[in-house]
Structures are given as structure tokens and as C-alpha cells.
Short mmCIF file of C-alpha atoms and ligand atoms in Angstrom, two decimals:
data_model
loop_
_atom_site.label_atom_id
_atom_site.label_comp_id
_atom_site.label_asym_id
_atom_site.label_seq_id
_atom_site.Cartn_x
_atom_site.Cartn_y
_atom_site.Cartn_z
CA MET A 277 92.26 77.49 -1.36
CA THR A 278 93.37 80.11 1.21
CA LEU A 279 94.56 79.43 4.66
CA PRO A 280 91.08 80.68 6.44
CA GLU A 281 89.24 78.31 4.09
CA ALA A 282 91.40 75.38 4.55
CA GLN A 283 91.15 75.88 8.52
CA GLN A 284 87.35 76.22 8.25
CA LEU A 285 87.28 72.96 6.25
CA ALA A 286 89.44 71.57 9.00
CA VAL A 287 87.12 72.44 11.59
CA LYS A 288 84.16 71.10 9.84
CA ASP A 289 85.95 67.80 9.18
CA ALA A 290 87.05 67.47 12.89
CA MET A 291 83.72 68.54 14.40
CA PRO A 292 82.23 66.11 17.02
CA LYS A 293 79.44 64.24 15.62
CA HIS A 294 77.91 63.44 18.95
CA VAL A 295 77.89 65.92 21.94
CA ALA A 296 76.81 65.16 25.46
CA ILE A 297 76.08 67.56 28.07
CA ILE A 298 75.79 67.57 31.92
CA MET A 299 73.89 70.71 32.39
CA ASP A 300 74.84 71.74 35.73
CA GLY A 301 74.76 75.01 37.86
CA ASN A 302 70.93 76.10 37.39
CA GLY A 303 70.48 76.09 41.25
CA ARG A 304 73.42 78.29 41.70
CA TRP A 305 72.61 80.60 38.95
CA ALA A 306 69.49 81.18 40.54
CA GLN A 307 70.63 81.66 44.17
CA GLN A 308 73.23 84.29 43.01
CA ARG A 309 70.05 86.03 41.86
CA GLY A 310 68.37 85.75 45.29
CA LYS A 311 65.70 83.63 43.53
CA LEU A 312 64.43 80.05 43.89
CA ARG A 313 66.07 77.24 42.27
CA MET A 314 63.25 76.65 40.04
CA PHE A 315 64.02 80.07 38.36
CA GLY A 316 67.67 78.66 37.55
CA HIS A 317 65.95 75.49 35.71
CA GLN A 318 63.37 78.00 33.73
CA ALA A 319 66.35 79.81 32.55
CA GLY A 320 68.03 76.52 31.82
CA VAL A 321 65.45 75.68 29.48
CA LYS A 322 66.42 78.80 27.46
CA SER A 323 69.83 77.35 27.38
CA VAL A 324 68.71 74.29 26.07
CA ARG A 325 66.91 75.95 23.02
CA ARG A 326 70.03 77.79 22.35
CA ALA A 327 72.35 74.71 22.43
CA VAL A 328 69.98 72.82 20.26
CA SER A 329 69.94 75.62 17.71
CA PHE A 330 73.73 75.87 17.82
CA ALA A 331 74.24 72.33 17.60
CA THR A 332 71.94 72.38 14.54
CA GLN A 333 74.04 75.08 13.01
CA LEU A 334 77.14 73.53 13.65
CA GLY A 335 76.14 70.32 11.83
CA VAL A 336 76.37 67.98 15.03
CA LYS A 337 74.43 64.75 14.42
CA SER A 338 73.31 64.11 18.06
CA LEU A 339 73.29 66.12 21.04
CA THR A 340 72.49 64.26 24.46
CA LEU A 341 71.45 66.33 27.31
CA PHE A 342 71.42 65.18 30.96
CA ALA A 343 68.02 66.52 32.32
CA PHE A 344 67.54 64.38 35.19
CA SER A 345 69.35 61.45 36.65
CA SER A 346 68.21 58.43 38.67
CA GLU A 347 69.64 60.25 41.59
CA ASN A 348 67.99 63.45 41.29
CA TRP A 349 64.81 61.87 43.18
CA ARG A 350 66.73 62.58 46.21
CA ARG A 351 66.11 66.25 45.79
CA PRO A 352 63.47 68.22 47.87
CA GLU A 353 60.01 66.96 46.71
CA GLU A 354 58.91 70.54 45.62
CA GLU A 355 61.96 70.71 43.28
CA VAL A 356 61.35 67.12 41.82
CA SER A 357 57.59 67.87 41.24
CA SER A 358 58.38 71.23 39.85
CA LEU A 359 60.91 69.78 37.49
CA MET A 360 58.19 67.17 36.36
CA ASN A 361 55.77 70.07 35.49
CA LEU A 362 58.81 71.88 33.67
CA PHE A 363 59.31 68.71 31.26
CA LEU A 364 55.72 68.35 30.80
CA THR A 365 55.53 72.18 29.71
CA VAL A 366 58.39 72.06 27.87
CA LEU A 367 57.60 68.70 25.83
CA GLN A 368 54.07 70.44 24.95
CA ARG A 369 55.42 73.86 24.20
CA GLU A 370 58.52 72.85 22.02
CA VAL A 371 57.32 69.68 20.29
CA LYS A 372 56.14 71.68 17.01
CA LYS A 373 58.97 73.93 17.12
CA LEU A 374 61.40 70.75 17.01
CA LYS A 375 59.10 69.17 14.18
CA ASN A 376 59.49 72.08 12.08
CA ASN A 377 63.21 72.26 12.71
CA ASN A 378 63.68 68.77 11.46
CA VAL A 379 64.79 67.74 15.13
CA GLN A 380 64.25 64.14 16.24
CA LEU A 381 63.64 63.86 19.78
CA ARG A 382 64.27 60.60 21.88
CA ILE A 383 64.00 60.30 25.51
CA ILE A 384 66.51 57.77 27.17
CA GLY A 385 66.16 56.27 30.78
CA ASP A 386 63.69 54.65 32.97
CA THR A 387 60.42 56.76 32.24
CA SER A 388 58.47 54.11 33.71
CA ARG A 389 58.59 56.17 37.11
CA PHE A 390 57.16 59.28 35.47
CA SER A 391 53.47 60.15 35.72
CA GLU A 392 51.08 58.52 33.21
CA LYS A 393 50.41 62.08 31.71
CA LEU A 394 54.20 62.86 31.29
CA GLN A 395 54.80 59.34 29.76
CA LYS A 396 51.93 60.02 27.24
CA ARG A 397 53.47 63.21 26.39
CA ILE A 398 56.95 61.74 25.87
CA ALA A 399 55.44 58.96 23.62
CA ILE A 400 53.69 61.99 21.51
CA ALA A 401 56.68 63.86 21.29
CA GLN A 402 58.69 61.02 20.10
CA ASN A 403 56.40 59.95 17.60
CA GLU A 404 55.71 63.61 16.15
CA THR A 405 59.33 63.98 15.66
CA ALA A 406 60.54 60.32 14.55
CA THR A 407 60.60 60.85 11.14
CA ASN A 408 62.91 63.99 11.22
CA ASP A 409 66.39 63.33 9.98
CA GLY A 410 68.15 66.47 11.22
CA LEU A 411 69.82 66.65 14.69
CA VAL A 412 68.98 63.95 17.02
CA LEU A 413 68.11 65.29 20.37
CA ASN A 414 68.37 62.81 23.16
CA ILE A 415 66.92 64.00 26.44
CA ALA A 416 68.33 61.83 29.39
CA ALA A 417 65.63 61.50 32.08
CA ASN A 418 65.52 59.12 35.10
CA TYR A 419 68.76 58.10 33.44
CA GLY A 420 71.96 56.64 35.15
CA GLY A 421 74.79 55.17 33.37
CA ARG A 422 75.11 52.23 35.97
CA TRP A 423 71.30 51.39 35.63
CA ASP A 424 71.69 51.13 31.73
CA ILE A 425 74.32 48.51 32.04
CA VAL A 426 72.52 46.44 34.94
CA ASN A 427 69.52 46.44 32.42
CA ALA A 428 71.53 45.27 29.65
CA SER A 429 73.08 42.66 31.82
CA LYS A 430 69.61 41.33 33.06
CA GLN A 431 68.58 40.95 29.42
CA LEU A 432 71.93 39.09 28.44
CA ALA A 433 71.55 36.83 31.54
CA GLU A 434 67.89 35.84 30.23
CA GLN A 435 69.44 35.17 26.62
CA VAL A 436 71.98 33.04 28.24
CA LYS A 437 69.57 31.33 30.61
CA LYS A 438 67.19 30.43 27.61
CA GLY A 439 70.02 29.26 25.63
CA HIS A 440 69.85 31.67 22.79
CA LEU A 441 73.57 32.97 23.79
CA ASP A 442 76.58 31.32 25.05
CA ALA A 443 78.09 33.15 27.84
CA GLN A 444 81.57 33.09 26.29
CA ASP A 445 80.41 34.56 23.17
CA ILE A 446 79.16 37.79 24.98
CA SER A 447 80.68 40.75 23.22
CA GLU A 448 80.89 44.59 23.63
CA GLU A 449 78.12 44.87 20.64
CA HIS A 450 75.91 42.46 22.48
CA ILE A 451 76.03 44.97 25.68
CA SER A 452 75.79 48.08 23.56
CA ALA A 453 72.51 46.68 21.42
CA LEU A 454 70.76 46.06 24.85
CA MET A 455 71.32 49.38 26.61
CA ASP A 456 68.47 51.47 26.62
CA SER A 457 70.93 54.45 25.16
CA ASP A 458 71.96 51.84 22.26
CA THR A 459 70.50 54.53 20.09
CA VAL A 460 72.74 57.42 21.38
CA GLY A 461 75.89 55.78 20.41
CA ASP A 462 79.29 56.62 21.33
CA VAL A 463 80.23 60.37 22.69
CA ASP A 464 82.75 62.31 20.93
CA LEU A 465 82.41 65.19 23.15
CA LEU A 466 81.19 65.38 26.91
CA ILE A 467 80.92 68.79 28.36
CA ARG A 468 80.08 69.65 32.02
CA THR A 469 78.93 73.06 32.73
CA GLY A 470 78.95 74.52 36.43
CA GLY A 471 82.65 73.82 37.70
CA ASP A 472 82.57 70.25 38.87
CA HIS A 473 84.85 67.61 37.29
CA ARG A 474 82.70 64.49 37.47
CA ILE A 475 80.52 62.39 35.13
CA SER A 476 78.12 61.65 37.63
CA ASN A 477 76.87 58.43 36.31
CA PHE A 478 76.19 59.80 32.91
CA LEU A 479 76.65 57.79 29.67
CA LEU A 480 79.31 55.77 31.36
CA TRP A 481 79.59 53.29 28.69
CA GLN A 482 79.33 55.63 25.76
CA THR A 483 81.75 58.01 27.16
CA ALA A 484 84.87 55.40 26.89
CA TYR A 485 86.65 57.42 24.28
CA ALA A 486 85.03 60.59 24.82
CA GLU A 487 86.94 63.92 25.02
CA LEU A 488 85.92 65.50 28.34
CA TYR A 489 85.53 69.43 28.56
CA PHE A 490 84.59 70.95 31.89
CA SER A 491 83.45 74.48 31.92
CA ASP A 492 82.85 77.04 34.81
CA VAL A 493 80.09 78.53 33.08
CA LEU A 494 76.80 77.81 34.87
CA TRP A 495 74.16 76.17 32.47
CA PRO A 496 71.69 79.18 32.01
CA ASP A 497 74.96 81.31 31.02
CA PHE A 498 76.30 78.69 28.74
CA ASP A 499 75.78 80.50 25.33
CA GLU A 500 77.02 80.33 21.92
CA ASP A 501 80.58 81.69 22.84
CA ALA A 502 80.83 79.22 25.58
CA PHE A 503 79.65 76.29 23.49
CA GLY A 504 82.13 77.50 20.61
CA GLU A 505 85.01 77.39 23.08
CA ALA A 506 84.21 73.80 23.81
CA ILE A 507 84.04 72.77 20.36
CA ALA A 508 87.22 74.39 19.52
CA ALA A 509 88.94 72.90 22.50
CA PHE A 510 87.82 69.42 20.81
CA VAL A 511 88.77 70.35 17.40
CA SER A 512 92.42 71.37 18.50
CA ARG A 513 92.66 68.25 20.71
CA GLU A 514 91.53 66.23 17.89
CA ARG A 515 93.71 67.63 14.97
CA ARG A 516 96.07 69.69 16.74
CA PHE A 517 95.08 72.75 14.80
CA GLY A 518 94.99 75.05 17.92
CA CYS A 519 91.68 76.29 16.51
CA THR A 520 89.95 79.16 18.33
CA GLY A 521 86.28 80.03 19.33
CA GLU A 522 86.41 82.66 16.57
CA GLN A 523 87.31 80.04 13.86
CA VAL A 524 84.40 78.08 14.88
CA GLN A 525 82.11 81.05 14.89
CA ALA A 526 83.60 81.80 11.40
CA LEU A 527 82.44 78.29 9.99
CA LEU A 528 79.18 79.19 11.43
CA ILE A 529 78.61 82.32 9.20
CA ASP A 530 78.27 80.01 6.16
CA ASN A 531 75.93 77.63 8.06
CA GLN A 532 73.79 80.48 9.24
CA LYS A 533 72.65 81.27 5.78
CA ASN A 534 70.29 78.12 6.36
CA GLU A 535 67.39 79.92 8.06
CA ASP A 536 66.30 76.67 9.63
CA HIS A 537 67.01 77.68 12.85
CA PHE A 538 65.09 78.19 16.18
CA ALA A 539 63.62 81.79 17.00
C1 LIG B 121 71.64 70.50 37.32
O1 LIG B 121 71.54 71.81 37.95
C2 LIG B 121 70.17 70.87 36.44
C3 LIG B 121 68.99 69.63 36.59
C4 LIG B 121 69.18 68.54 37.48
C5 LIG B 121 67.90 69.89 35.73
C6 LIG B 121 67.93 70.09 34.25
C7 LIG B 121 67.00 70.78 33.90
C8 LIG B 121 66.73 71.73 32.78
C9 LIG B 121 68.20 72.37 32.01
C10 LIG B 121 65.68 72.05 32.38
C11 LIG B 121 64.95 71.30 31.55
C12 LIG B 121 65.44 70.54 30.34
C13 LIG B 121 65.02 69.96 29.44
C14 LIG B 121 65.69 69.18 28.25
C15 LIG B 121 63.31 69.89 29.22
P1 LIG B 121 71.69 71.88 39.44
O2 LIG B 121 70.08 72.11 39.94
O3 LIG B 121 72.27 70.64 40.19
O4 LIG B 121 72.43 73.16 39.76
P2 LIG B 121 73.28 73.34 41.07
O5 LIG B 121 74.41 72.54 40.93
O6 LIG B 121 73.81 74.81 40.76
O7 LIG B 121 72.56 73.26 42.43
#
């Protein structure tokens, strides 16, 4: 085996299975162009598509994206309602593509606060992609890490109250299993774009052992090179190989033979 081949295998072996992303910087991206913030969110959707395609090519098992936090309701009403319309449109438009690309879509968070129409759209999109066994794409919507923990705690308290569980027996597994994000699992690599170094109440429980990677790139500009750099940083931290973004790209050349990618 040649050295480049060995390096490629090493990269493949050390690849994160679950990548989570805090997609930040849409507003600033738009403002830099003298446009309304919504223009940035629309550009952000293109970046979502690109990230999903890239994660699929890399062989990442799950990708979890923070689309709307419990705190985002505090934004101006106009931005919130435009974001809701954007989610509706994106779900309608993309579901077929997700289905054809073997992506399983899951929404995590308290969706009960969304309009009936959006809730129905979410259910349809989840059902239509439920049997796909490729990339699992989790979209966190009206999600908060503390909300998730509180929610699980309430259910545990009920179980104890009903005598189904002894308080002394409560384990990490019990808590994990009751969280809305249980299906999401532990995060290997958490990326935040947009320059801030915060977790912002994202997957608090699931990022306990995650590698954290902060990028100054604004979300709409977060392309394959930027994503590749994050993966390379993870690989080098995990296995101390000091791999570069180019090596990750080299690995992709192989994977790109698989034509199963997004247009
Ligand atoms: C944070 O940027 C971004 C959001 C709160 C919305 C994210 C939504 C998308 C990327 C589009 C839709 C995605 C899906 C999955 C349907 P910001 O507005 O806080 O940016 P700023 O920090 O520059 O103000």
C-alpha cells in the first residue's frame, strides 16, 4: 500500500460519524451585500444543500443542523414569519430530492408551536424519507438543549411517580432514551460558522465529548473547502495525522464516482 493510499484509509477510518452544525452568519452575509436578512437565509438554504451533498459524499452517517432555536422566536416578527415560510417552501421543494438521494429526514424540537400546515409538511417529509438508509439529516427546529433535558426530566419524574422506576436507578441511558434528540445520538464533530465561539443551547447532552470547531466563514459561504477543513481538523485531532483539507478532498475523488449526489 502506498503512503497516499494509507493516508486515505486513515482519513476514512477516522471520519466523524455524526456532524452537527450551528449555521450562523446569514444575517451578516446579507447585510454585507446591502440586502435584507432574509436574503441571507435564502442563501443559507443553498449552503444546506451543499453541506448535505458533501456529507453524503464523505460517508458521514448523520448530519444535524440547527435551523431554528427556542430563542429565535425573539427575532422581529417579520423575520420569524419569513423563516417559517422558508421552511415550508424548502420542505415542499426538497423532499423528493432527499428521497431520491436516500437521505432520511428527521425534525427534532418542539414542533407543536409551528402552524398546522408546517407540522403536516414535516410529517409528510419524515414519512416519505423514513425508509431511506443513507445519510440521516436531523433538522433542529424550535429546539433547545435545555428544553430537551427538561422534557426528559419531566417524563422520568412521571415514571418515578407511577412507581415504574426507582429514583436511585436513573442512569444516563434512561435520560438519553427520553430526549427528543435520542435518535440523534452523540455528536463527534460540532461546527459553528460565523465567528462566534458558543454552543448556544444546541445539543448540550449529545456534545459532551464532541470535538468543537469554530469557523469564521459565514454560513452562506461555508463551501466544500471550508467543510473539508473542519473534517481535516477533526481527523488530525482524533488520530494526530495532521491531515490537510487536500487529503480529505483526495478521499472524495473516490467517493465522487458514486453519482448519487445532489444537483
Ligand atoms: C443564523 O444566522 C441562522 C438562522 C437562525 C436560520 C438558519 C436557517 C437556514 C440556514 C435556512 C433554512 C434551513 C433549513 C434546514 C430549511 P443569523 O441570522 O443569526 O446570522 P447573523 O448572526 O449574521 O445575524
